mmCIF file of N, CA and C in Angstrom:
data_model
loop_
_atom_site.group_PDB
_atom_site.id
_atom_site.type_symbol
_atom_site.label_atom_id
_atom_site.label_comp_id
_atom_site.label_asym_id
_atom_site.label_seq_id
_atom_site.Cartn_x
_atom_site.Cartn_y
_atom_site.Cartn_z
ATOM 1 N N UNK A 1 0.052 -6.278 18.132
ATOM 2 C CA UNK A 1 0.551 -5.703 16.889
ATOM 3 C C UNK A 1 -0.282 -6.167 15.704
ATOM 4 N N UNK A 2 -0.537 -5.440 14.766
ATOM 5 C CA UNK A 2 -1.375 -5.634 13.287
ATOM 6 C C UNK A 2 0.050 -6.005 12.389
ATOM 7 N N UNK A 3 1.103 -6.440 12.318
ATOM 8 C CA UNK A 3 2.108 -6.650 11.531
ATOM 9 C C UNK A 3 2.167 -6.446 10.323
ATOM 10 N N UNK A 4 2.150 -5.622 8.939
ATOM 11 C CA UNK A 4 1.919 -5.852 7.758
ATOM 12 C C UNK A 4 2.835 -7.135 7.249
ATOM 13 N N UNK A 5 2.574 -7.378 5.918
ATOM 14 C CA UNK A 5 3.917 -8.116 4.871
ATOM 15 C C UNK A 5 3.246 -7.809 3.594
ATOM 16 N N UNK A 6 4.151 -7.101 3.010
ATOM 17 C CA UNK A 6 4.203 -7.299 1.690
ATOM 18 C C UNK A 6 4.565 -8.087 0.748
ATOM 19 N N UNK A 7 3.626 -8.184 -0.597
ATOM 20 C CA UNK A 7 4.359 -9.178 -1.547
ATOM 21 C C UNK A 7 3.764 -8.885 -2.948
ATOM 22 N N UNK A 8 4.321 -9.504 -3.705
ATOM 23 C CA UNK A 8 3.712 -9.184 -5.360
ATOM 24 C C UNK A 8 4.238 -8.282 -6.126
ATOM 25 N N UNK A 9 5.501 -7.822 -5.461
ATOM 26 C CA UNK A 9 6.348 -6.852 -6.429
ATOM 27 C C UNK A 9 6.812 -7.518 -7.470
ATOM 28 N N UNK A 10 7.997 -6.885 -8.351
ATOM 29 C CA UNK A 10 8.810 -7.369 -9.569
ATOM 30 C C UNK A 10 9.102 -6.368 -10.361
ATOM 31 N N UNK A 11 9.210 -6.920 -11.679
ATOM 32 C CA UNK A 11 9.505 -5.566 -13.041
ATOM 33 C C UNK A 11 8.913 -6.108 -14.223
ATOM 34 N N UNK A 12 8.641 -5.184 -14.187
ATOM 35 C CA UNK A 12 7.440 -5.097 -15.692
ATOM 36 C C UNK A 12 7.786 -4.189 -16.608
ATOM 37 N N UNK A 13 7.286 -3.863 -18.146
ATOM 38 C CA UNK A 13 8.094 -3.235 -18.974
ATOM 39 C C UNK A 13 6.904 -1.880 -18.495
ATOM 40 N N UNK A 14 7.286 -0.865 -18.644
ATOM 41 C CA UNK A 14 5.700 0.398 -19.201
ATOM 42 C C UNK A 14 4.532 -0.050 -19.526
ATOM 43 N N UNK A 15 3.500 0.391 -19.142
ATOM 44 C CA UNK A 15 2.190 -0.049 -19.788
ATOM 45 C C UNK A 15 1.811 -1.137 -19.072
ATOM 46 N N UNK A 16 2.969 -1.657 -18.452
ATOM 47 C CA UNK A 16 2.122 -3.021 -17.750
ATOM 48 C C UNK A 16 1.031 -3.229 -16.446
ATOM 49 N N UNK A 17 0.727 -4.136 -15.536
ATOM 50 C CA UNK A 17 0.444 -4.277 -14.517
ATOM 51 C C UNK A 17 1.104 -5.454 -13.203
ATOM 52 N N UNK A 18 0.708 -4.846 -12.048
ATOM 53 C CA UNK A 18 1.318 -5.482 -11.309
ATOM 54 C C UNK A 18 0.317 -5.550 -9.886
ATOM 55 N N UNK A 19 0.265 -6.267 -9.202
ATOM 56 C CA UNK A 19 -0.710 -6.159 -8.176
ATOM 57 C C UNK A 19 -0.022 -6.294 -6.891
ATOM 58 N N UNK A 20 0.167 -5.697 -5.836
ATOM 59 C CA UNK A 20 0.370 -5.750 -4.604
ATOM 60 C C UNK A 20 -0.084 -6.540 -3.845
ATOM 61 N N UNK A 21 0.107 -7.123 -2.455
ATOM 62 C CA UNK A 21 -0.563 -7.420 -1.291
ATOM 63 C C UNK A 21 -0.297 -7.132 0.030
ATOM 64 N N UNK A 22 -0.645 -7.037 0.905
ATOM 65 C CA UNK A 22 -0.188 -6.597 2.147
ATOM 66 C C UNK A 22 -1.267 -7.222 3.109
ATOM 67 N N UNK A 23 -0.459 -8.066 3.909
ATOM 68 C CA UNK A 23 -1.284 -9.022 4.919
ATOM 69 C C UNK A 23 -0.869 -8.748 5.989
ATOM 70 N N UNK A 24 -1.930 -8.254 6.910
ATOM 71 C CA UNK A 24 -1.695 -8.060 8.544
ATOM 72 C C UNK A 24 -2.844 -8.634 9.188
ATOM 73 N N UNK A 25 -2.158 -9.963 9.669
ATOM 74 C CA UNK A 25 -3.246 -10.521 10.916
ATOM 75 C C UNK A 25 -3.648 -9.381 11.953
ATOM 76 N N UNK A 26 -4.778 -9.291 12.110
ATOM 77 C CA UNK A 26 -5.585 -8.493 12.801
ATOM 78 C C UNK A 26 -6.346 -7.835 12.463
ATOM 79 N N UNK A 27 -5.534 -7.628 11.291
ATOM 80 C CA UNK A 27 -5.702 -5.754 10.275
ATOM 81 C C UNK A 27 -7.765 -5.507 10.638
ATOM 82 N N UNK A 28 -8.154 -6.662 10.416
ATOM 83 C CA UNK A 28 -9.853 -6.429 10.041
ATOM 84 C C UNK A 28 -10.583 -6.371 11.323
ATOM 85 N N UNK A 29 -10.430 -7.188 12.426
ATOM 86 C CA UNK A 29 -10.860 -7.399 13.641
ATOM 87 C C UNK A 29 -10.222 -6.237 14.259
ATOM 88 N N UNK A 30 -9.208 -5.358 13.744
ATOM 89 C CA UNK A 30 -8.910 -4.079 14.936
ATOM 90 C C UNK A 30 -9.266 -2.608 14.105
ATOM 91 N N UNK A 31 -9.888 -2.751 12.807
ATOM 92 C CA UNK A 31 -10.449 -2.040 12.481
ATOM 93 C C UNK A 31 -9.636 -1.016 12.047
ATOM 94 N N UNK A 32 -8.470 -1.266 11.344
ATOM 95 C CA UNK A 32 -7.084 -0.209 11.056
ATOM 96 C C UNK A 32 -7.472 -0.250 9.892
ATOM 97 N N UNK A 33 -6.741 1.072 9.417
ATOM 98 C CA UNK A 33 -6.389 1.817 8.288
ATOM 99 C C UNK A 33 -4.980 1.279 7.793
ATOM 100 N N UNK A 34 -4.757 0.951 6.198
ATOM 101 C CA UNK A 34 -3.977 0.736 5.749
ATOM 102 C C UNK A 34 -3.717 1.936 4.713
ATOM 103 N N UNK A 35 -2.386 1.747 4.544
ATOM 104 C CA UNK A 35 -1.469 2.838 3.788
ATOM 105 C C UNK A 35 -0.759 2.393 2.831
ATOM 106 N N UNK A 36 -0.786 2.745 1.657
ATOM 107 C CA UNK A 36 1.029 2.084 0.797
ATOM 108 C C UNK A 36 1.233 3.515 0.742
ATOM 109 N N UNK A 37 2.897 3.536 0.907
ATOM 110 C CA UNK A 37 3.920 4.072 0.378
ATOM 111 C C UNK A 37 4.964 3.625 -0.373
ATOM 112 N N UNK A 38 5.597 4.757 -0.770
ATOM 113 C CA UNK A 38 6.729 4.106 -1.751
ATOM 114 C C UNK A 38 8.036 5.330 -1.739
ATOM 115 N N UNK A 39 9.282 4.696 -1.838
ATOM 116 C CA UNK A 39 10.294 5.038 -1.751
ATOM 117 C C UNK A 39 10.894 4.737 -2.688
ATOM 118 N N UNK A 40 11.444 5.743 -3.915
ATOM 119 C CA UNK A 40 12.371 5.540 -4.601
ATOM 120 C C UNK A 40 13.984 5.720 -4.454
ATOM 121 N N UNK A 41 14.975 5.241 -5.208
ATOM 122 C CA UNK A 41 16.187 5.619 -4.707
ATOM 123 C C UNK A 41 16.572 7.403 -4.587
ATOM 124 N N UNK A 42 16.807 7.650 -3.622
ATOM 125 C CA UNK A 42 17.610 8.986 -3.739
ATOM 126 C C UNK A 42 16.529 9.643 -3.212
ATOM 127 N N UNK A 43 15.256 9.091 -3.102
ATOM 128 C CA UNK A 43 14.362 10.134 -3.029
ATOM 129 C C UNK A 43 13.540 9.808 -1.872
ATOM 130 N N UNK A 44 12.756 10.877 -1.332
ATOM 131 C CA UNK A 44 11.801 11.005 0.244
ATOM 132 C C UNK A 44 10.915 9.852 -0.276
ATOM 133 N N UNK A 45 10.102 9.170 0.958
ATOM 134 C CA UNK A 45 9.405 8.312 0.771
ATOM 135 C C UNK A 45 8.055 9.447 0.591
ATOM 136 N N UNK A 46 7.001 8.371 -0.070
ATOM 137 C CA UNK A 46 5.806 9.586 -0.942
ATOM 138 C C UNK A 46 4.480 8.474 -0.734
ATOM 139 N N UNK A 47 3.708 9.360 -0.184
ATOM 140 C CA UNK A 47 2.214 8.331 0.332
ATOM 141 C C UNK A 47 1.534 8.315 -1.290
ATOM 142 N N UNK A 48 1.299 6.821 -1.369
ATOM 143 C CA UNK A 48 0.525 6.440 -2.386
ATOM 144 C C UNK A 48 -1.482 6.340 -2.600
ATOM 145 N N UNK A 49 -1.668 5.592 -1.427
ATOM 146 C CA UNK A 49 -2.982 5.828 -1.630
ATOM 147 C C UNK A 49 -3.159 5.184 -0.106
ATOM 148 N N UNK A 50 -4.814 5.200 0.751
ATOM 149 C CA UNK A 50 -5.232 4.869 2.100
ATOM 150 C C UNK A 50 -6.938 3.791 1.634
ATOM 151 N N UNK A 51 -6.930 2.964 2.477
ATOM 152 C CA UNK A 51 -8.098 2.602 2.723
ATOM 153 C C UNK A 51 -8.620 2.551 4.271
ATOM 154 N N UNK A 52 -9.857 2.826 4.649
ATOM 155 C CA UNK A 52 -9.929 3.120 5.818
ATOM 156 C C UNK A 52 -10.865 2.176 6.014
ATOM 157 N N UNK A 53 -10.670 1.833 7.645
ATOM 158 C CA UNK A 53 -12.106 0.394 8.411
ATOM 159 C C UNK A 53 -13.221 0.645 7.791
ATOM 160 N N UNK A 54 -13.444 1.855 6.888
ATOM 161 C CA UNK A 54 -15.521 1.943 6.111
ATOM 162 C C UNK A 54 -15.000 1.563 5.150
ATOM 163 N N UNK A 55 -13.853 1.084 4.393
ATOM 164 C CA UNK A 55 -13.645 1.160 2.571
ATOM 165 C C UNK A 55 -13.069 2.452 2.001
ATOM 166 N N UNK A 56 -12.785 3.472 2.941
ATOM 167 C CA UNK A 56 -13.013 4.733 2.117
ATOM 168 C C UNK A 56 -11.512 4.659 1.555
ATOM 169 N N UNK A 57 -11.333 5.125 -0.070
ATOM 170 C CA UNK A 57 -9.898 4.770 -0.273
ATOM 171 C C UNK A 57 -9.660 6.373 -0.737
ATOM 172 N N UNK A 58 -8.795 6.704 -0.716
ATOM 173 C CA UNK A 58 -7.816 8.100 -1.471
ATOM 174 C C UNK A 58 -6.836 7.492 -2.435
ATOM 175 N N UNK A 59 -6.029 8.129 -2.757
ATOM 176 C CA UNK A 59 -4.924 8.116 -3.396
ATOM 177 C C UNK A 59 -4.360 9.571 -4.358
ATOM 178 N N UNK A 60 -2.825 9.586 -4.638
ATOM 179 C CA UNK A 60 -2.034 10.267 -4.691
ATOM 180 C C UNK A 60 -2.211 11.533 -6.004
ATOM 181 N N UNK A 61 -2.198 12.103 -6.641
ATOM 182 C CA UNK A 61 -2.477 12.725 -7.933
ATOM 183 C C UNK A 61 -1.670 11.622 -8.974
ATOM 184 N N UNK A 62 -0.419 11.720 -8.400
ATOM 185 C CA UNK A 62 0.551 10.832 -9.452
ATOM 186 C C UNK A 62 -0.491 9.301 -9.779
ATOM 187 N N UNK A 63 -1.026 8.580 -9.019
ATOM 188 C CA UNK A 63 -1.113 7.576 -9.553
ATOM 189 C C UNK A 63 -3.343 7.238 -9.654
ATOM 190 N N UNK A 64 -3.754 8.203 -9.601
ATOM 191 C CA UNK A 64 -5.303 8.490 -9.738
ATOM 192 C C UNK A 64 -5.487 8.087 -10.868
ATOM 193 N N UNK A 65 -6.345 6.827 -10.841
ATOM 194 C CA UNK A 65 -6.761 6.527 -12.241
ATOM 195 C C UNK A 65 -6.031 5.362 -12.521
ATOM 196 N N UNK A 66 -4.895 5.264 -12.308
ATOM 197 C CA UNK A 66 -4.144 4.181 -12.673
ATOM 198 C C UNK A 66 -4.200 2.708 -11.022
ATOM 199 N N UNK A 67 -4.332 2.881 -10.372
ATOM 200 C CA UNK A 67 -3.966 2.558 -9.119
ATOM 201 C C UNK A 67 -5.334 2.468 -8.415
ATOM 202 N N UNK A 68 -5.433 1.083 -7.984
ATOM 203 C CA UNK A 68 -6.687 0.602 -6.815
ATOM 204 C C UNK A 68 -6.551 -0.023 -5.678
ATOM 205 N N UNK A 69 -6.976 0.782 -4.261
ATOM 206 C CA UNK A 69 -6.757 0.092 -3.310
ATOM 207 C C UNK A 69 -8.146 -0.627 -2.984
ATOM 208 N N UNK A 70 -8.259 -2.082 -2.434
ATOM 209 C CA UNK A 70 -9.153 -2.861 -2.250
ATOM 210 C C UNK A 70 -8.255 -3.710 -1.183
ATOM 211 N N UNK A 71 -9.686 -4.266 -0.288
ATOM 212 C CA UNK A 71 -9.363 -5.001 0.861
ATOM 213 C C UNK A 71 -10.332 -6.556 0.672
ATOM 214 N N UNK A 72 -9.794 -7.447 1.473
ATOM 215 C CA UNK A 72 -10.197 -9.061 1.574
ATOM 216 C C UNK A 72 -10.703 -8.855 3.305
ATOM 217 N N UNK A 73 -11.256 -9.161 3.747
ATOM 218 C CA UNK A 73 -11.595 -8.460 5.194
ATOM 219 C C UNK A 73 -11.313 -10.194 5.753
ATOM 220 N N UNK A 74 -11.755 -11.044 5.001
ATOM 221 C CA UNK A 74 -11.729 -12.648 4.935
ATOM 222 C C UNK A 74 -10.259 -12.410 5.501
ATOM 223 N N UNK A 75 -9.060 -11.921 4.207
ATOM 224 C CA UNK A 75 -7.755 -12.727 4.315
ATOM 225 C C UNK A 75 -7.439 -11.307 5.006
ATOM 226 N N UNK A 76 -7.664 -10.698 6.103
ATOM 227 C CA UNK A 76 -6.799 -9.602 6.103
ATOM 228 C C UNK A 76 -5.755 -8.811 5.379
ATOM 229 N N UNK A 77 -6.287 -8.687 4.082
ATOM 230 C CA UNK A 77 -5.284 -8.103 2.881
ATOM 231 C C UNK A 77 -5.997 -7.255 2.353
ATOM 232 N N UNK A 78 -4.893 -6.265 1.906
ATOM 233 C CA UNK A 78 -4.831 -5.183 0.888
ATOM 234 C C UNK A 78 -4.174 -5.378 -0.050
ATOM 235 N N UNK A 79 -4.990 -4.921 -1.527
ATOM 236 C CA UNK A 79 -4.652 -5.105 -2.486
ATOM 237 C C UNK A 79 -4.340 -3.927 -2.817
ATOM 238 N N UNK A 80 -3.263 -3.607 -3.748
ATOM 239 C CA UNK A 80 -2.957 -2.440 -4.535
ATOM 240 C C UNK A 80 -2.649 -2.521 -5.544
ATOM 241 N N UNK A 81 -3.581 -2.740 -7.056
ATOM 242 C CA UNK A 81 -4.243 -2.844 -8.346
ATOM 243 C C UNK A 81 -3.122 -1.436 -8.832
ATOM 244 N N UNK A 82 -1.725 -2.103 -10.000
ATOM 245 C CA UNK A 82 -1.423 -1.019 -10.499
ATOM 246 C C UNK A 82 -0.907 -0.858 -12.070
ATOM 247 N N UNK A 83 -2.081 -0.760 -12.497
ATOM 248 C CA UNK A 83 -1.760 -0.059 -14.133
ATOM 249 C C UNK A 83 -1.272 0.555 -14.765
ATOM 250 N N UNK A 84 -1.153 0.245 -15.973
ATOM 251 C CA UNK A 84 -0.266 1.576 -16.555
ATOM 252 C C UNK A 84 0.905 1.653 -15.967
ATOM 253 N N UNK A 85 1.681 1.252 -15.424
ATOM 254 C CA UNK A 85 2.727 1.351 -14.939
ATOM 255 C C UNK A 85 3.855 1.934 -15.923
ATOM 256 N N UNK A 86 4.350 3.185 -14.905
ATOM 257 C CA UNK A 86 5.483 4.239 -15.534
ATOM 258 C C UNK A 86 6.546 4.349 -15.154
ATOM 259 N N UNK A 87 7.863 4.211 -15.687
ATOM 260 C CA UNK A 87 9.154 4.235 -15.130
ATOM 261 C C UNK A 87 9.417 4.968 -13.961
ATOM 262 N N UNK A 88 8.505 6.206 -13.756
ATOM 263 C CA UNK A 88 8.776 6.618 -12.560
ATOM 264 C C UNK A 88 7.923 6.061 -11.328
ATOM 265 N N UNK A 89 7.170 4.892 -11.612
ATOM 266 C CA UNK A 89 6.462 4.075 -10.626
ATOM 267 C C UNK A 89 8.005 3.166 -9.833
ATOM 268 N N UNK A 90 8.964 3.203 -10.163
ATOM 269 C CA UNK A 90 9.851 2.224 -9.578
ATOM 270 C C UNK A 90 10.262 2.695 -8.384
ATOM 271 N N UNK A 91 9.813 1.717 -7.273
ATOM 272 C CA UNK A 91 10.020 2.258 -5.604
ATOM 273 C C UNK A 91 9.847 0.981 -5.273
ATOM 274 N N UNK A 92 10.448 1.295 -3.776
ATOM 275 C CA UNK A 92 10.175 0.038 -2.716
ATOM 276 C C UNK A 92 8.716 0.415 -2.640
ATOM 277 N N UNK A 93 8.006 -0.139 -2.412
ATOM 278 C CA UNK A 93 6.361 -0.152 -2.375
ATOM 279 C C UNK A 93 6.429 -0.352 -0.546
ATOM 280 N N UNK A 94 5.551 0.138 0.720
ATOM 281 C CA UNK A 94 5.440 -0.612 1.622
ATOM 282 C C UNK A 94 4.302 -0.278 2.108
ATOM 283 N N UNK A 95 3.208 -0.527 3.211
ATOM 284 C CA UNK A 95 2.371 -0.783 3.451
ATOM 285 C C UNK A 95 2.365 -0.338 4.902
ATOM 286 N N UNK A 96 1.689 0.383 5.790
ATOM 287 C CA UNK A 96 1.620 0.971 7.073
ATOM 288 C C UNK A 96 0.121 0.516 7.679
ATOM 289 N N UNK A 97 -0.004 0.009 8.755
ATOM 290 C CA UNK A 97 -1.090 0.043 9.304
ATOM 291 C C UNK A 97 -1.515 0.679 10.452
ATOM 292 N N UNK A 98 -2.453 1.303 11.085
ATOM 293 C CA UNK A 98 -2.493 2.492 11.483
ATOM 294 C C UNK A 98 -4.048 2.841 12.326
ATOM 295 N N UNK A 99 -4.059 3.735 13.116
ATOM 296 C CA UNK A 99 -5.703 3.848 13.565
ATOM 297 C C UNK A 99 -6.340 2.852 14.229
ATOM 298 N N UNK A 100 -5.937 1.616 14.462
ATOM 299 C CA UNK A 100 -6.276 0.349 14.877
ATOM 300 C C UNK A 100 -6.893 0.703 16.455
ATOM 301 N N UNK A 101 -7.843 0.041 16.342
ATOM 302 C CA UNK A 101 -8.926 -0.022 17.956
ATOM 303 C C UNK A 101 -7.934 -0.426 18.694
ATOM 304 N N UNK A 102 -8.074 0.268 20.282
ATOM 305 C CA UNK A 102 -7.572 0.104 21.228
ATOM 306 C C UNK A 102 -6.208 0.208 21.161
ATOM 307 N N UNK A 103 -5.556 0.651 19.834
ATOM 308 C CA UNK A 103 -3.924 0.453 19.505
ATOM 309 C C UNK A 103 -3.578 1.962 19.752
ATOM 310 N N UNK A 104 -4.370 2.818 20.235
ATOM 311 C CA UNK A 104 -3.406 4.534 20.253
ATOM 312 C C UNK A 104 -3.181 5.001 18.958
ATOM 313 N N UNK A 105 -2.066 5.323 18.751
ATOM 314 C CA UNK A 105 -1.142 5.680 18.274
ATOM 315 C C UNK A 105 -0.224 4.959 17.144
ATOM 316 N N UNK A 106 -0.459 3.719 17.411
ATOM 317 C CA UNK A 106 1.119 2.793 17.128
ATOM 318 C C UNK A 106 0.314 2.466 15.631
ATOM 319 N N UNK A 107 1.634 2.412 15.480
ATOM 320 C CA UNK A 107 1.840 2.487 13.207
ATOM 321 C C UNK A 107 2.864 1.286 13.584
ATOM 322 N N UNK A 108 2.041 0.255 12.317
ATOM 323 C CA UNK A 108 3.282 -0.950 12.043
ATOM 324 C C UNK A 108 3.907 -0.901 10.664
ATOM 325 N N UNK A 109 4.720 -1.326 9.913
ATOM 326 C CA UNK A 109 5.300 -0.638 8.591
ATOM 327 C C UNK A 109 5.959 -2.383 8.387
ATOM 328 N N UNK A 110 5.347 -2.632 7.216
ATOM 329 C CA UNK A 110 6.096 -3.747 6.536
ATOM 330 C C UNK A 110 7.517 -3.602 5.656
ATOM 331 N N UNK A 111 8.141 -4.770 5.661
ATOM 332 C CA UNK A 111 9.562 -4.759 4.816
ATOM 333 C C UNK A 111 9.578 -4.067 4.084
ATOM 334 N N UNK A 112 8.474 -4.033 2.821
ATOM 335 C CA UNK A 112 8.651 -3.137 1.342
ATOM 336 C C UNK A 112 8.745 -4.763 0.684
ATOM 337 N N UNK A 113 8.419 -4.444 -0.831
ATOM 338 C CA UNK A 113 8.060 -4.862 -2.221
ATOM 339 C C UNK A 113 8.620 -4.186 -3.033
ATOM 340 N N UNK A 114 9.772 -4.572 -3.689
ATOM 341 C CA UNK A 114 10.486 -3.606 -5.146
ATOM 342 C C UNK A 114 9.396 -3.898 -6.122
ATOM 343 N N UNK A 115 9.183 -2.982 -6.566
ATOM 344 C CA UNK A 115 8.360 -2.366 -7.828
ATOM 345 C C UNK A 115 9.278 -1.995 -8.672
ATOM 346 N N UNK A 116 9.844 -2.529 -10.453
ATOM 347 C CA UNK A 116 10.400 -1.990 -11.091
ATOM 348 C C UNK A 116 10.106 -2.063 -12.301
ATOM 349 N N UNK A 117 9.882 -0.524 -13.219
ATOM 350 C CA UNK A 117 9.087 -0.549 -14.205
ATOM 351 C C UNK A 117 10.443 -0.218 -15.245
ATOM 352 N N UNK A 118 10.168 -0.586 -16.176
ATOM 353 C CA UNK A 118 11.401 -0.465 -17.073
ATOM 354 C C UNK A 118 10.758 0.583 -18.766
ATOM 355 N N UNK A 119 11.412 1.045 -19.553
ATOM 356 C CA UNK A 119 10.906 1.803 -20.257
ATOM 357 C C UNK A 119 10.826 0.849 -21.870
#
């Protein structure tokens, strides 16, 4: 298993920043793709942004520009750099790992990180 964990959530007013982490032993040596998502109350969970085993990162329309995914290949972590932060940024934040050598199929999904932005 690549296990994620998340950490580095909280609440911040608008305008602020906040930085993510997501640590999965293995994550670098099995060559997986990491994911954040986020889940707000009431609402479907909504893919935030991807980094893939080359670096290659995406991310969402909602948070382009504001929002950086970066990896530690050292600490097996993902960082998720988030600015500007907007009241409608408030979600459980969580982290999926994915694509992993020799792993098939299998997706691991960390606890979640509350993210709460206040106005």
């Amino acid at each position: 298993q690549v296990q994620p964990v998340e950490s580095g959530g909280g609440s911040v007013q608008a305008g602020g920043s906040l930085r993510l982490s997501c640590t999965a032993p293995g994550f670098t040596s099995h060559s997986c793709t990491m994911d954040w998502y986020r889940q707000a109350a009431g609402k479907q969970r909504e893919w935030v942004s991807s980094i893939s085993r080359n670096g290659g990162t995406i991310y969402a329309d909602s948070v382009e520009g504001r929002f950086t995914i970066s990896k530690d290949k050292a600490k097996d972590t993902v960082y998720l750099q988030m600015n500007s932060l907007k009241p409608e940024d408030t979600a459980m934040y969580s982290c999926k790992t994915w694509g992993c050598a020799d792993m098939g199929r299998s997706q691991y999904w960390g606890q979640g990180t509350q993210v709460t932005v206040s106005s």
